[in-house]
Structure formats: C-alpha cells, structure tokens
Tab-separated table of C-alpha atoms in Angstrom:
chain	number	residue	atom	x	y	z
A	1	MET	CA	-291.151	-363.883	56.958
A	2	THR	CA	-289.473	-365.281	60.072
A	3	GLU	CA	-289.973	-363.207	63.174
A	4	ARG	CA	-288.471	-363.057	66.633
A	5	VAL	CA	-289.946	-361.713	69.845
A	6	VAL	CA	-287.925	-359.400	72.053
A	7	LEU	CA	-288.738	-358.680	75.687
A	8	LEU	CA	-287.158	-355.633	77.285
A	9	VAL	CA	-287.177	-356.287	81.019
A	10	GLY	CA	-286.350	-353.547	83.492
A	11	THR	CA	-285.330	-354.673	86.954
A	12	ARG	CA	-284.120	-353.257	90.216
A	13	LYS	CA	-280.624	-354.333	89.196
A	14	GLY	CA	-280.288	-353.612	85.520
A	15	ALA	CA	-281.949	-354.215	82.178
A	16	PHE	CA	-282.351	-357.550	80.419
A	17	VAL	CA	-283.032	-358.336	76.769
A	18	ILE	CA	-284.771	-361.677	76.319
A	19	GLU	CA	-285.467	-363.190	72.904
A	20	SER	CA	-287.324	-366.071	71.309
A	21	ASP	CA	-288.399	-367.149	67.878
A	22	ALA	CA	-292.070	-366.736	67.004
A	23	GLY	CA	-292.915	-370.011	68.729
A	24	ARG	CA	-292.191	-368.329	72.051
A	25	ALA	CA	-291.248	-371.636	73.697
A	26	SER	CA	-287.516	-371.134	74.246
A	27	TRP	CA	-285.926	-367.915	75.449
A	28	GLN	CA	-282.396	-366.535	75.610
A	29	VAL	CA	-281.615	-364.089	78.404
A	30	ARG	CA	-278.990	-361.353	77.983
A	31	GLY	CA	-278.101	-359.169	80.933
A	32	PRO	CA	-277.875	-357.532	83.348
A	33	LEU	CA	-277.250	-354.514	81.146
A	34	CYS	CA	-276.855	-350.782	81.797
A	35	GLU	CA	-274.319	-351.398	84.581
A	36	GLY	CA	-276.963	-352.734	86.926
A	37	TYR	CA	-278.811	-349.424	86.997
A	38	PRO	CA	-282.320	-349.634	88.492
A	39	ILE	CA	-284.585	-349.556	85.416
A	40	HIS	CA	-288.219	-348.534	85.739
A	41	ASP	CA	-289.221	-348.694	82.076
A	42	MET	CA	-287.910	-349.449	78.605
A	43	ALA	CA	-289.079	-348.736	75.064
A	44	HIS	CA	-288.199	-349.589	71.473
A	45	ASP	CA	-288.964	-347.587	68.350
A	46	PRO	CA	-289.323	-349.877	65.332
A	47	ALA	CA	-289.060	-346.886	63.003
A	48	THR	CA	-285.501	-346.102	64.074
A	49	GLY	CA	-284.375	-349.308	65.753
A	50	ARG	CA	-283.555	-347.352	68.886
A	51	THR	CA	-284.053	-348.679	72.407
A	52	TRP	CA	-284.254	-346.771	75.673
A	53	ALA	CA	-284.027	-347.747	79.337
A	54	VAL	CA	-284.876	-345.232	82.046
A	55	GLY	CA	-284.532	-345.250	85.790
A	56	GLY	CA	-282.727	-343.797	88.732
A	57	SER	CA	-279.806	-344.850	90.871
A	58	PRO	CA	-279.438	-343.947	94.557
A	59	TRP	CA	-275.863	-342.942	93.761
A	60	TYR	CA	-275.904	-341.488	90.264
A	61	GLY	CA	-279.448	-340.176	89.910
A	62	ALA	CA	-281.985	-340.355	87.110
A	63	THR	CA	-280.837	-341.017	83.570
A	64	VAL	CA	-281.794	-342.336	80.152
A	65	PHE	CA	-279.838	-345.098	78.431
A	66	ARG	CA	-280.129	-345.104	74.639
A	67	SER	CA	-278.946	-347.741	72.197
A	68	ASN	CA	-279.004	-348.571	68.503
A	69	ASP	CA	-278.272	-352.280	68.996
A	70	LEU	CA	-280.685	-353.522	71.674
A	71	LEU	CA	-278.342	-352.438	74.470
A	72	GLU	CA	-275.298	-354.345	73.231
A	73	THR	CA	-273.763	-350.867	73.428
A	74	TRP	CA	-275.309	-347.764	74.921
A	75	GLN	CA	-274.852	-344.186	76.000
A	76	GLN	CA	-276.590	-342.423	78.851
A	77	SER	CA	-277.578	-338.834	79.430
A	78	SER	CA	-279.814	-336.735	81.622
A	79	ALA	CA	-279.014	-333.388	80.006
A	80	GLY	CA	-282.003	-331.139	80.588
A	81	LEU	CA	-283.786	-333.649	82.833
A	82	ALA	CA	-284.130	-331.264	85.764
A	83	TYR	CA	-286.622	-328.804	87.102
A	84	ALA	CA	-285.712	-325.139	87.363
A	85	ALA	CA	-283.275	-324.092	90.084
A	86	GLY	CA	-284.972	-324.008	93.457
A	87	GLU	CA	-287.602	-326.574	92.506
A	88	ASP	CA	-287.659	-330.222	93.531
A	89	ALA	CA	-284.709	-332.388	92.587
A	90	LEU	CA	-285.593	-335.103	90.103
A	91	LYS	CA	-285.334	-338.524	91.757
A	92	SER	CA	-286.047	-341.035	89.043
A	93	ILE	CA	-287.579	-341.645	85.639
A	94	TRP	CA	-290.579	-343.958	85.706
A	95	SER	CA	-291.804	-344.113	82.139
A	96	VAL	CA	-290.624	-343.605	78.572
A	97	ALA	CA	-292.715	-343.492	75.402
A	98	VAL	CA	-292.229	-342.721	71.733
A	99	ALA	CA	-294.774	-340.500	70.022
A	100	ASP	CA	-294.559	-339.061	66.547
A	101	GLY	CA	-290.779	-338.994	66.490
A	102	GLN	CA	-290.524	-337.451	69.951
A	103	LEU	CA	-289.476	-339.233	73.110
A	104	TYR	CA	-291.317	-338.562	76.369
A	105	ALA	CA	-290.235	-339.324	79.925
A	106	GLY	CA	-292.383	-339.320	83.045
A	107	VAL	CA	-290.500	-338.582	86.221
A	108	GLU	CA	-290.561	-338.377	90.007
A	109	PRO	CA	-291.545	-335.942	91.414
A	110	ALA	CA	-294.296	-335.943	88.844
A	111	GLY	CA	-293.587	-334.155	85.602
A	112	LEU	CA	-293.146	-334.749	81.896
A	113	PHE	CA	-290.069	-334.188	79.741
A	114	ARG	CA	-289.664	-334.334	75.961
A	115	SER	CA	-286.679	-335.079	73.741
A	116	GLY	CA	-286.417	-334.300	70.047
A	117	ASP	CA	-283.013	-335.925	69.607
A	118	GLY	CA	-283.649	-339.469	70.712
A	119	GLY	CA	-282.979	-338.955	74.398
A	120	GLU	CA	-279.671	-337.107	74.290
A	121	THR	CA	-281.152	-333.820	75.546
A	122	TRP	CA	-284.484	-333.038	77.187
A	123	GLU	CA	-286.868	-330.154	77.778
A	124	HIS	CA	-289.477	-329.839	80.483
A	125	VAL	CA	-293.127	-329.910	79.326
A	126	LYS	CA	-293.985	-327.179	81.791
A	127	GLY	CA	-297.685	-326.963	81.147
A	128	LEU	CA	-298.492	-330.015	83.222
A	129	ARG	CA	-296.881	-328.717	86.403
A	130	ASP	CA	-298.530	-325.340	85.748
A	131	HIS	CA	-301.909	-327.001	86.285
A	132	PRO	CA	-303.731	-325.222	89.139
A	133	SER	CA	-304.100	-328.501	91.052
A	134	ARG	CA	-300.362	-329.006	91.352
A	135	PRO	CA	-299.862	-327.548	94.872
A	136	GLU	CA	-302.307	-330.189	96.129
A	137	TRP	CA	-300.737	-333.201	94.408
A	138	GLN	CA	-300.053	-335.994	96.900
A	139	PRO	CA	-297.790	-339.024	96.418
A	140	GLY	CA	-298.977	-342.601	96.298
A	141	GLY	CA	-297.111	-345.470	97.948
A	142	GLY	CA	-294.467	-345.419	95.210
A	143	GLY	CA	-294.010	-341.656	95.353
A	144	LEU	CA	-295.390	-338.719	93.406
A	145	ILE	CA	-294.701	-340.228	90.019
A	146	LEU	CA	-295.756	-339.768	86.422
A	147	HIS	CA	-295.775	-343.410	85.404
A	148	THR	CA	-298.062	-343.602	82.399
A	149	ILE	CA	-297.804	-341.876	79.023
A	150	VAL	CA	-300.459	-342.665	76.409
A	151	PRO	CA	-299.978	-340.763	73.150
A	152	HIS	CA	-302.862	-340.420	70.714
A	153	PRO	CA	-301.946	-342.552	67.697
A	154	SER	CA	-302.890	-340.003	65.030
A	155	ASP	CA	-303.456	-336.611	66.688
A	156	ARG	CA	-300.031	-335.361	67.733
A	157	GLU	CA	-301.608	-332.647	69.886
A	158	ARG	CA	-303.297	-335.154	72.215
A	159	MET	CA	-301.845	-337.259	75.010
A	160	TRP	CA	-302.927	-338.721	78.337
A	161	VAL	CA	-300.696	-339.142	81.373
A	162	GLY	CA	-301.259	-340.900	84.686
A	163	ILE	CA	-299.868	-339.617	87.979
A	164	SER	CA	-300.023	-341.349	91.366
A	165	ALA	CA	-301.894	-340.333	93.369
A	166	VAL	CA	-303.315	-337.475	91.315
A	167	GLY	CA	-305.096	-339.130	88.415
A	168	THR	CA	-305.338	-338.827	84.665
A	169	PHE	CA	-304.661	-335.663	82.671
A	170	GLU	CA	-305.123	-334.975	78.965
A	171	THR	CA	-303.565	-332.367	76.719
A	172	ARG	CA	-305.045	-331.364	73.367
A	173	ASP	CA	-302.386	-328.785	72.542
A	174	ALA	CA	-299.168	-330.808	72.633
A	175	GLY	CA	-298.586	-330.283	76.331
A	176	ALA	CA	-299.179	-326.546	76.644
A	177	THR	CA	-302.276	-327.035	78.801
A	178	TRP	CA	-303.808	-330.032	80.559
A	179	GLU	CA	-307.180	-330.990	81.974
A	180	THR	CA	-308.069	-333.554	84.628
A	181	ARG	CA	-309.813	-336.671	83.298
A	182	ASN	CA	-311.066	-338.405	86.436
A	183	LYS	CA	-314.830	-337.999	86.467
A	184	GLY	CA	-316.382	-341.268	87.586
A	185	VAL	CA	-313.139	-342.773	88.880
A	186	ARG	CA	-313.466	-343.728	92.519
A	187	ALA	CA	-310.918	-342.675	95.129
A	188	GLY	CA	-312.135	-344.934	97.899
A	189	TYR	CA	-309.551	-343.684	100.376
A	190	MET	CA	-310.686	-340.014	100.177
A	191	PRO	CA	-313.437	-338.273	102.178
A	192	ASP	CA	-315.016	-337.375	98.828
A	193	PRO	CA	-314.671	-340.597	96.822
A	194	TYR	CA	-315.166	-338.800	93.486
A	195	PRO	CA	-312.912	-335.714	93.588
A	196	GLU	CA	-311.704	-333.819	90.509
A	197	PHE	CA	-308.204	-335.162	91.179
A	198	GLY	CA	-306.505	-337.336	93.786
A	199	GLN	CA	-307.283	-340.660	92.115
A	200	CYS	CA	-304.547	-343.253	92.357
A	201	VAL	CA	-304.355	-344.385	88.750
A	202	HIS	CA	-301.943	-347.289	88.396
A	203	LYS	CA	-301.849	-347.823	84.619
A	204	ILE	CA	-303.844	-346.797	81.534
A	205	ALA	CA	-304.145	-348.640	78.220
A	206	MET	CA	-305.856	-347.715	74.959
A	207	SER	CA	-308.278	-349.839	72.942
A	208	ALA	CA	-306.883	-350.942	69.599
A	209	GLY	CA	-307.931	-348.552	66.857
A	210	GLN	CA	-310.257	-346.602	69.175
A	211	PRO	CA	-308.203	-343.876	70.845
A	212	ASP	CA	-311.038	-342.411	72.906
A	213	ARG	CA	-311.654	-345.758	74.579
A	214	LEU	CA	-309.254	-346.135	77.489
A	215	ILE	CA	-309.179	-348.587	80.353
A	216	GLN	CA	-307.284	-348.114	83.604
A	217	GLN	CA	-306.260	-350.235	86.543
A	218	ASN	CA	-306.672	-348.012	89.542
A	219	HIS	CA	-306.025	-348.370	93.250
A	220	SER	CA	-309.825	-348.574	93.567
A	221	GLY	CA	-310.701	-350.854	90.653
A	222	VAL	CA	-310.747	-351.066	86.869
A	223	PHE	CA	-312.470	-348.224	85.019
A	224	ARG	CA	-313.142	-347.559	81.345
A	225	THR	CA	-314.025	-344.535	79.242
A	226	ALA	CA	-315.443	-344.180	75.744
A	227	ASP	CA	-314.966	-340.419	75.494
A	228	GLY	CA	-311.263	-339.876	75.985
A	229	GLY	CA	-311.532	-339.755	79.748
A	230	ALA	CA	-314.279	-337.148	80.063
A	231	THR	CA	-316.314	-339.744	81.950
A	232	TRP	CA	-315.343	-343.147	83.328
A	233	GLU	CA	-317.394	-346.103	84.526
A	234	ASP	CA	-316.666	-349.163	86.620
A	235	ALA	CA	-315.283	-352.135	84.672
A	236	ASN	CA	-314.301	-354.318	87.626
A	237	ASN	CA	-317.174	-356.781	87.217
A	238	GLY	CA	-316.193	-360.234	88.426
A	239	LEU	CA	-312.585	-359.532	89.364
A	240	PRO	CA	-311.477	-360.940	92.734
A	241	SER	CA	-310.455	-357.527	94.043
A	242	THR	CA	-310.370	-353.889	93.062
A	243	PHE	CA	-306.598	-353.712	93.423
A	244	GLY	CA	-303.784	-354.340	90.976
A	245	PHE	CA	-301.155	-352.464	89.043
A	246	PRO	CA	-300.701	-353.330	85.332
A	247	ILE	CA	-303.212	-353.393	82.502
A	248	ALA	CA	-302.592	-354.228	78.847
A	249	THR	CA	-304.812	-354.179	75.776
A	250	HIS	CA	-304.909	-356.388	72.699
A	251	PRO	CA	-303.143	-354.933	69.649
A	252	ARG	CA	-306.107	-355.674	67.331
A	253	GLU	CA	-309.226	-356.523	69.345
A	254	PRO	CA	-310.525	-353.311	70.960
A	255	ASP	CA	-312.464	-355.037	73.745
A	256	THR	CA	-309.739	-357.390	74.974
A	257	ALA	CA	-307.534	-356.525	77.934
A	258	TRP	CA	-305.576	-358.229	80.712
A	259	VAL	CA	-305.030	-357.389	84.393
A	260	VAL	CA	-303.306	-359.049	87.340
A	261	PRO	CA	-305.475	-358.556	90.438
A	262	LEU	CA	-303.828	-358.494	93.857
A	263	ASN	CA	-305.792	-359.219	96.983
A	264	GLY	CA	-306.215	-355.644	98.212
A	265	ASP	CA	-304.394	-352.489	99.137
A	266	ASP	CA	-304.630	-353.239	102.873
A	267	ARG	CA	-304.340	-357.036	102.685
A	268	GLY	CA	-300.736	-357.555	101.609
A	269	ARG	CA	-300.961	-356.793	97.876
A	270	TYR	CA	-300.261	-360.317	96.633
A	271	MET	CA	-302.162	-362.670	94.364
A	272	PRO	CA	-305.445	-363.731	95.965
A	273	ASP	CA	-305.150	-366.904	98.073
A	274	GLY	CA	-301.549	-367.349	96.977
A	275	ALA	CA	-302.676	-368.612	93.563
A	276	ALA	CA	-301.237	-366.823	90.551
A	277	ALA	CA	-303.543	-365.733	87.755
A	278	VAL	CA	-303.901	-363.288	84.924
A	279	TRP	CA	-307.455	-362.183	84.168
A	280	ARG	CA	-308.733	-361.417	80.663
A	281	THR	CA	-311.768	-359.571	79.414
A	282	LYS	CA	-313.140	-359.751	75.885
A	283	ASP	CA	-315.841	-357.133	76.470
A	284	LEU	CA	-313.748	-354.323	77.949
A	285	GLY	CA	-314.609	-355.133	81.510
A	286	ASP	CA	-318.223	-356.293	81.399
A	287	THR	CA	-316.895	-359.721	82.390
A	288	TRP	CA	-313.484	-361.149	83.283
A	289	GLU	CA	-312.149	-364.698	83.167
A	290	ARG	CA	-309.372	-366.131	85.333
A	291	HIS	CA	-306.378	-367.874	83.719
A	292	GLY	CA	-303.894	-369.634	85.980
A	293	GLU	CA	-302.919	-372.714	83.958
A	294	GLY	CA	-299.152	-373.059	84.064
A	295	LEU	CA	-298.788	-370.564	86.903
A	296	PRO	CA	-298.130	-371.520	90.551
A	297	GLN	CA	-301.420	-372.208	92.308
A	298	LYS	CA	-300.144	-372.749	95.825
A	299	ASP	CA	-298.091	-370.557	98.163
A	300	ALA	CA	-297.548	-367.971	95.440
A	301	TYR	CA	-297.639	-364.698	97.358
A	302	LEU	CA	-296.491	-362.675	94.388
A	303	GLY	CA	-296.881	-359.122	93.241
A	304	VAL	CA	-296.745	-357.583	89.765
A	305	LEU	CA	-295.941	-353.911	89.397
A	306	ARG	CA	-297.537	-351.380	87.087
A	307	GLU	CA	-295.157	-351.583	84.128
A	308	ALA	CA	-294.506	-355.309	84.329
A	309	MET	CA	-296.993	-356.612	81.757
A	310	SER	CA	-296.829	-356.353	77.985
A	311	VAL	CA	-298.178	-357.944	74.829
A	312	ASP	CA	-296.622	-358.664	71.447
A	313	THR	CA	-298.295	-358.293	68.058
A	314	LEU	CA	-298.204	-361.876	66.799
A	315	ASP	CA	-301.326	-363.961	66.133
A	316	PRO	CA	-302.173	-365.330	68.642
A	317	VAL	CA	-300.947	-362.511	70.813
A	318	GLY	CA	-298.230	-363.211	73.366
A	319	VAL	CA	-298.714	-361.857	76.878
A	320	TYR	CA	-295.826	-361.365	79.310
A	321	VAL	CA	-295.848	-360.764	83.060
A	322	GLY	CA	-292.928	-360.110	85.401
A	323	THR	CA	-293.211	-360.424	89.165
A	324	SER	CA	-291.628	-358.325	91.848
A	325	ASN	CA	-289.607	-361.334	92.973
A	326	GLY	CA	-288.049	-361.856	89.558
A	327	GLU	CA	-290.177	-364.448	87.772
A	328	LEU	CA	-291.035	-363.801	84.133
A	329	TRP	CA	-293.969	-365.622	82.548
A	330	ALA	CA	-295.104	-365.880	78.941
A	331	SER	CA	-298.336	-366.909	77.282
A	332	ALA	CA	-298.322	-367.662	73.565
A	333	ASP	CA	-302.102	-368.095	73.443
A	334	GLU	CA	-303.452	-364.708	74.506
A	335	GLY	CA	-303.199	-365.387	78.211
A	336	ALA	CA	-304.962	-368.762	78.353
A	337	THR	CA	-301.913	-370.821	79.439
A	338	TRP	CA	-298.531	-369.822	80.792
A	339	THR	CA	-294.905	-370.936	80.896
A	340	ASP	CA	-291.768	-369.701	82.662
A	341	VAL	CA	-289.320	-367.532	80.736
A	342	ALA	CA	-286.980	-366.901	83.675
A	343	ALA	CA	-287.365	-367.618	87.360
A	344	HIS	CA	-284.577	-365.802	89.142
A	345	LEU	CA	-284.191	-362.309	87.738
A	346	PRO	CA	-283.905	-359.325	90.064
A	347	ALA	CA	-287.199	-357.687	91.041
A	348	ILE	CA	-288.967	-356.949	87.749
A	349	TRP	CA	-290.210	-353.411	87.319
A	350	SER	CA	-291.082	-353.377	83.611
A	351	VAL	CA	-291.711	-355.617	80.624
A	352	ASP	CA	-292.002	-354.374	77.036
A	353	ALA	CA	-292.546	-356.808	74.169
A	354	PHE	CA	-292.131	-356.265	70.450
A	355	VAL	CA	-291.581	-358.278	67.290
A	356	LEU	CA	-288.634	-357.988	64.897
A	357	ASP	CA	-287.816	-359.645	61.629
A	358	ALA	CA	-285.395	-362.436	62.439
B	1	MET	CA	-252.821	-329.980	88.740
B	2	ALA	CA	-254.963	-331.946	91.141
B	3	THR	CA	-255.319	-335.679	90.781
B	4	VAL	CA	-258.892	-337.002	90.707
B	5	ILE	CA	-259.675	-340.651	91.420
B	6	LEU	CA	-263.058	-341.776	90.082
B	7	PRO	CA	-265.004	-344.943	90.956
B	8	ARG	CA	-265.263	-347.841	88.529
B	9	SER	CA	-269.045	-347.649	88.470
B	10	LEU	CA	-268.965	-344.019	87.325
B	11	VAL	CA	-266.359	-344.616	84.642
B	12	ALA	CA	-268.548	-347.413	83.306
B	13	LEU	CA	-271.390	-344.944	82.788
B	14	VAL	CA	-269.585	-341.981	81.239
B	15	ALA	CA	-268.190	-342.502	77.753
B	16	GLY	CA	-264.436	-342.077	77.488
B	17	SER	CA	-263.852	-341.415	81.168
B	18	GLU	CA	-260.951	-342.910	83.117
B	19	ARG	CA	-260.342	-343.847	86.743
B	20	ARG	CA	-257.560	-341.275	87.198
B	21	ALA	CA	-257.376	-337.742	85.832
B	22	GLU	CA	-255.156	-334.704	86.217
B	23	VAL	CA	-257.173	-331.492	86.183
B	24	ASP	CA	-256.904	-327.820	87.183
B	25	GLY	CA	-259.412	-326.246	89.530
B	26	GLU	CA	-259.438	-324.302	92.778
B	27	THR	CA	-262.565	-325.947	94.216
B	28	VAL	CA	-264.359	-329.276	93.960
B	29	ALA	CA	-266.953	-327.559	91.779
B	30	ALA	CA	-264.292	-326.274	89.393
B	31	VAL	CA	-262.566	-329.651	89.214
B	32	LEU	CA	-265.774	-331.552	88.462
B	33	THR	CA	-266.946	-328.937	85.949
B	34	ARG	CA	-263.673	-329.192	84.046
B	35	LEU	CA	-263.899	-332.968	84.082
B	36	ASP	CA	-267.411	-332.622	82.664
B	37	THR	CA	-266.001	-330.597	79.773
B	38	ARG	CA	-263.602	-333.454	79.103
B	39	TRP	CA	-266.195	-336.184	79.612
B	40	PRO	CA	-269.691	-334.720	79.049
B	41	GLY	CA	-272.361	-336.022	81.390
B	42	LEU	CA	-270.017	-336.798	84.282
B	43	LEU	CA	-271.224	-333.847	86.380
B	44	ASP	CA	-274.887	-334.921	86.075
B	45	ARG	CA	-274.077	-338.294	87.587
B	46	LEU	CA	-272.284	-336.794	90.590
B	47	CYS	CA	-274.327	-333.671	91.249
B	48	GLU	CA	-277.863	-332.407	91.335
B	49	PRO	CA	-278.514	-328.988	89.795
B	50	GLY	CA	-276.735	-326.290	91.684
B	51	PRO	CA	-274.383	-328.084	91.523
B	52	VAL	CA	-274.851	-329.979	94.768
B	53	ILE	CA	-273.077	-333.292	95.317
B	54	ARG	CA	-275.606	-336.135	95.316
B	55	GLU	CA	-276.628	-337.522	98.682
B	56	HIS	CA	-274.924	-340.890	98.202
B	57	ILE	CA	-271.710	-339.617	96.611
B	58	ASN	CA	-268.784	-338.815	98.882
B	59	VAL	CA	-265.909	-336.534	97.900
B	60	PHE	CA	-262.644	-336.284	99.803
B	61	VAL	CA	-259.875	-333.731	99.247
B	62	ASP	CA	-256.520	-334.901	100.563
B	63	GLY	CA	-258.309	-337.462	102.666
B	64	GLN	CA	-260.774	-335.079	104.287
B	65	PRO	CA	-264.539	-335.024	103.643
B	66	ALA	CA	-265.362	-332.276	101.168
B	67	ASP	CA	-268.354	-330.510	99.660
B	68	ILE	CA	-268.835	-328.708	96.387
B	69	GLY	CA	-267.075	-325.552	97.593
B	70	THR	CA	-264.055	-327.149	99.254
B	71	ALA	CA	-260.712	-325.726	98.134
B	72	VAL	CA	-258.488	-327.907	95.967
B	73	GLY	CA	-254.740	-327.317	95.800
B	74	SER	CA	-252.504	-327.830	92.806
B	75	ALA	CA	-251.059	-330.952	94.445
B	76	SER	CA	-254.307	-332.205	95.953
B	77	THR	CA	-255.818	-335.618	95.493
B	78	VAL	CA	-259.605	-335.707	95.094
B	79	HIS	CA	-261.337	-339.027	95.696
B	80	VAL	CA	-264.912	-339.556	94.474
B	81	ILE	CA	-266.448	-342.563	96.250
B	82	PRO	CA	-270.016	-343.887	96.120
B	83	ALA	CA	-271.525	-344.282	99.589
B	84	ILE	CA	-271.738	-347.825	100.921
B	85	SER	CA	-275.532	-347.734	100.775
B	86	GLY	CA	-277.945	-349.950	98.926
B	87	GLY	CA	-278.891	-353.619	98.959
C-alpha cells in the first residue's frame, strides 16, 4: 500500500502541515495555518483522523484548534481550560496527547486538563495540582509548564507527565493522585543535587513495547529508568554536553533513541562548536554516536526546542528536527544522514510525524 | 442597541462571527456575554475568567478607554482592538 508522511509543525507564527511520499525526498509545505496563532504542540489521532494544535496568543490567550481534515478547516475552543476563580490565569498550552480516546493538554502555569469530546470542552485533572509539593514548584527558563505527557499504552490508569522545573510525576489511578518520579535524576543547579522534586526535565520518551523503560533529556543530562521512573540512572555517556531539549525513541527498537545536544545551559545553548548534529543511541544511552552528515557543520549556532523532534513509523524510520530559527530537517535513514525540508519557517516549537495511507 | 466593532483577527478565530454587531447590554461585560451567546467562544478569546479583559485587548466605549464594567448606552459604539504589541 502506498503511504505518505505528514509532519505537523508548530511555530511561533502558526501551524504548518508538510507532506511527502514514503521516499521522504520531496516535501510540500502548507501554511501558516490557525491564523498565525503561536503553536506549542500538535497531535494526530489515526483512529479518528482528528488533528489538534495547541498554544497561546498574547492577545487571545490559550486555545485548542481541532480539525477533521488536517487543518484545511478548523474550530477552536478553550471551554473549561481554566483554573478555579481566584487561581492563576492560564497562559498557554504546551502539550497535547491522545490516550485511550481521551485528549490531554499540559498547560502553563503547570497543570493537566482532559477532554472527552475531542477538545471541544475540557476538565481540570485536579489531582496533580493537589500534590503536596505544589506550593514549592518553581518555573524553568520557559516558565512553569507541563510540557510532556506520556500515557501508558495499555494501562489506562497510568500516565507520566513532565513539568519544568519540577520533574516527573506518575499517576496509577487515572489522575486522581500522583507521585514524584525523580530519584536518581540530578538537579545540578540545586544545593541538594538529588531532591525529591525540582528537577528540570525537558522531555521524556518511552521505549517501544516496554512501558516501564523511559528515557529523559534533562537540564542536567540524559537519564533512563527501567522501573517506570521509581529510579533513574545516568545515560549521558559520550554526549558532548549534558544539555539539550528533545528526545525521541524508535517505534520498534526499544534501545534506540535520538537527542540533540546543545553546548550547555550557561554557554549559549546552541549546537556545540557551531556544528549541527543529532546523536543516536542503540543501547539506551550506554553509548551515543554523532550524526551530522547533511547538516551545517560551520557557523551553525542553532537551537532545537523540547517538542521539535519526531519520528515516523516507516522502515527505515524517518527522524525530523526543527530549529528555533525555522529550519526543518529530515532523515530517511534513522538519523544517519540529513536533508532540508524547509529553511525559512518561523521559529519551530514542535514537530509531530505520522504516516497515512496515500 | 449598541454597535460593536470587532477586529479581523478575532472574527477569523470565532466561527460565524462578524466584524460589526448590534447588541443590547448596559455594560461591556453584558455586551460581550451576549455576543458570546450569539458566537460561542468569543468571550474566552477576549477575557480571562472573571471575566477580566485580557491584558493585550483594548476596549473603547464611544472612543474612551473602557474596562469590563464600563457603562454602555443604547446608542454607544464599542470598539474591540488588539494592542499593538508583539513582534
């Protein structure tokens, strides 16, 4: 069967839908969509064909765009996306994820919302903000944001979320209660570098077919867990720095993952030595290999933000990276070599890849 | 009825809405709430819960800066204008 690859790209100035055939050599760009709204994350549900784009405008606030035709047409709503009267005003939506027919949104200031009607109306998952640590939550450089939602693929009661700069939490009762999952994750900027919470998690990904094996790119390095986050260990071996934002895992190989290291949190946060590279591990962080072929290797002082990397499900897997100055790169060989998809988009905040029947 | 003038960028976001509307209401809050009944979702784009007009949205009644509680007359003109912020 003929397939096509779709990239949902969220930018500071609208959403883009970018498509190719399975060869992934030639791309068609459609956008900007969603009226130029700043888009932090996008998602597609193959079961329903629905697509979502979430973000927040300085003028019109946080909202969710929903579409049944890949954003050719859309509606937007934020009904129910608010904390109780007297609490913090919601600034923006940073993440959206589909889990077991429900839609979840992570927001700033940090909290989780759930929709049972495809994003038209929302309810607050209050249990997370009821956690006793909440009065001590502190923002990271991007704000106090819930940016990562990792649903368990088969146990609908379980889910992990990542909050900057608070750390990882897990629920085992569908959001009613949550526990911190940060043991072993370093917080190098804290007086106690291994606190219960206060870790600046940047992104979490799950190993294919092994839901208790997670790997995270953190402000202080890459860490992995084999027990659902109860304990973590360093997986930064051989990377050029401990700093970066995105992390993505292979859809079939449980030990393969990709990261984009930046030179350091206090060194400018660009690609080391101005040479662009994506790093891949095939042993879940025991070793990493650098791949820069096809990427700029000189004067490339680029950054890649936490949501701006994604993989497709073809064989070989396609890997996609968007930079904060609007370049979008694709690899059709699992990250070994790279080509340009687009060079002059607005600042890219998110990339989400999926495969459709042509 | 008051006349409300809405910005293009808002009308583009809210299904069915139009740049110009005639609507009853004795305050800005009442006018915007009634418009929200006509075009659901409009109020959420202009106001935070409260309602409180969003920081970067400006409302004028008969040419004067207004807030959510400002009185609106039956012959008033209400302009809703996004602030000239951003980059």
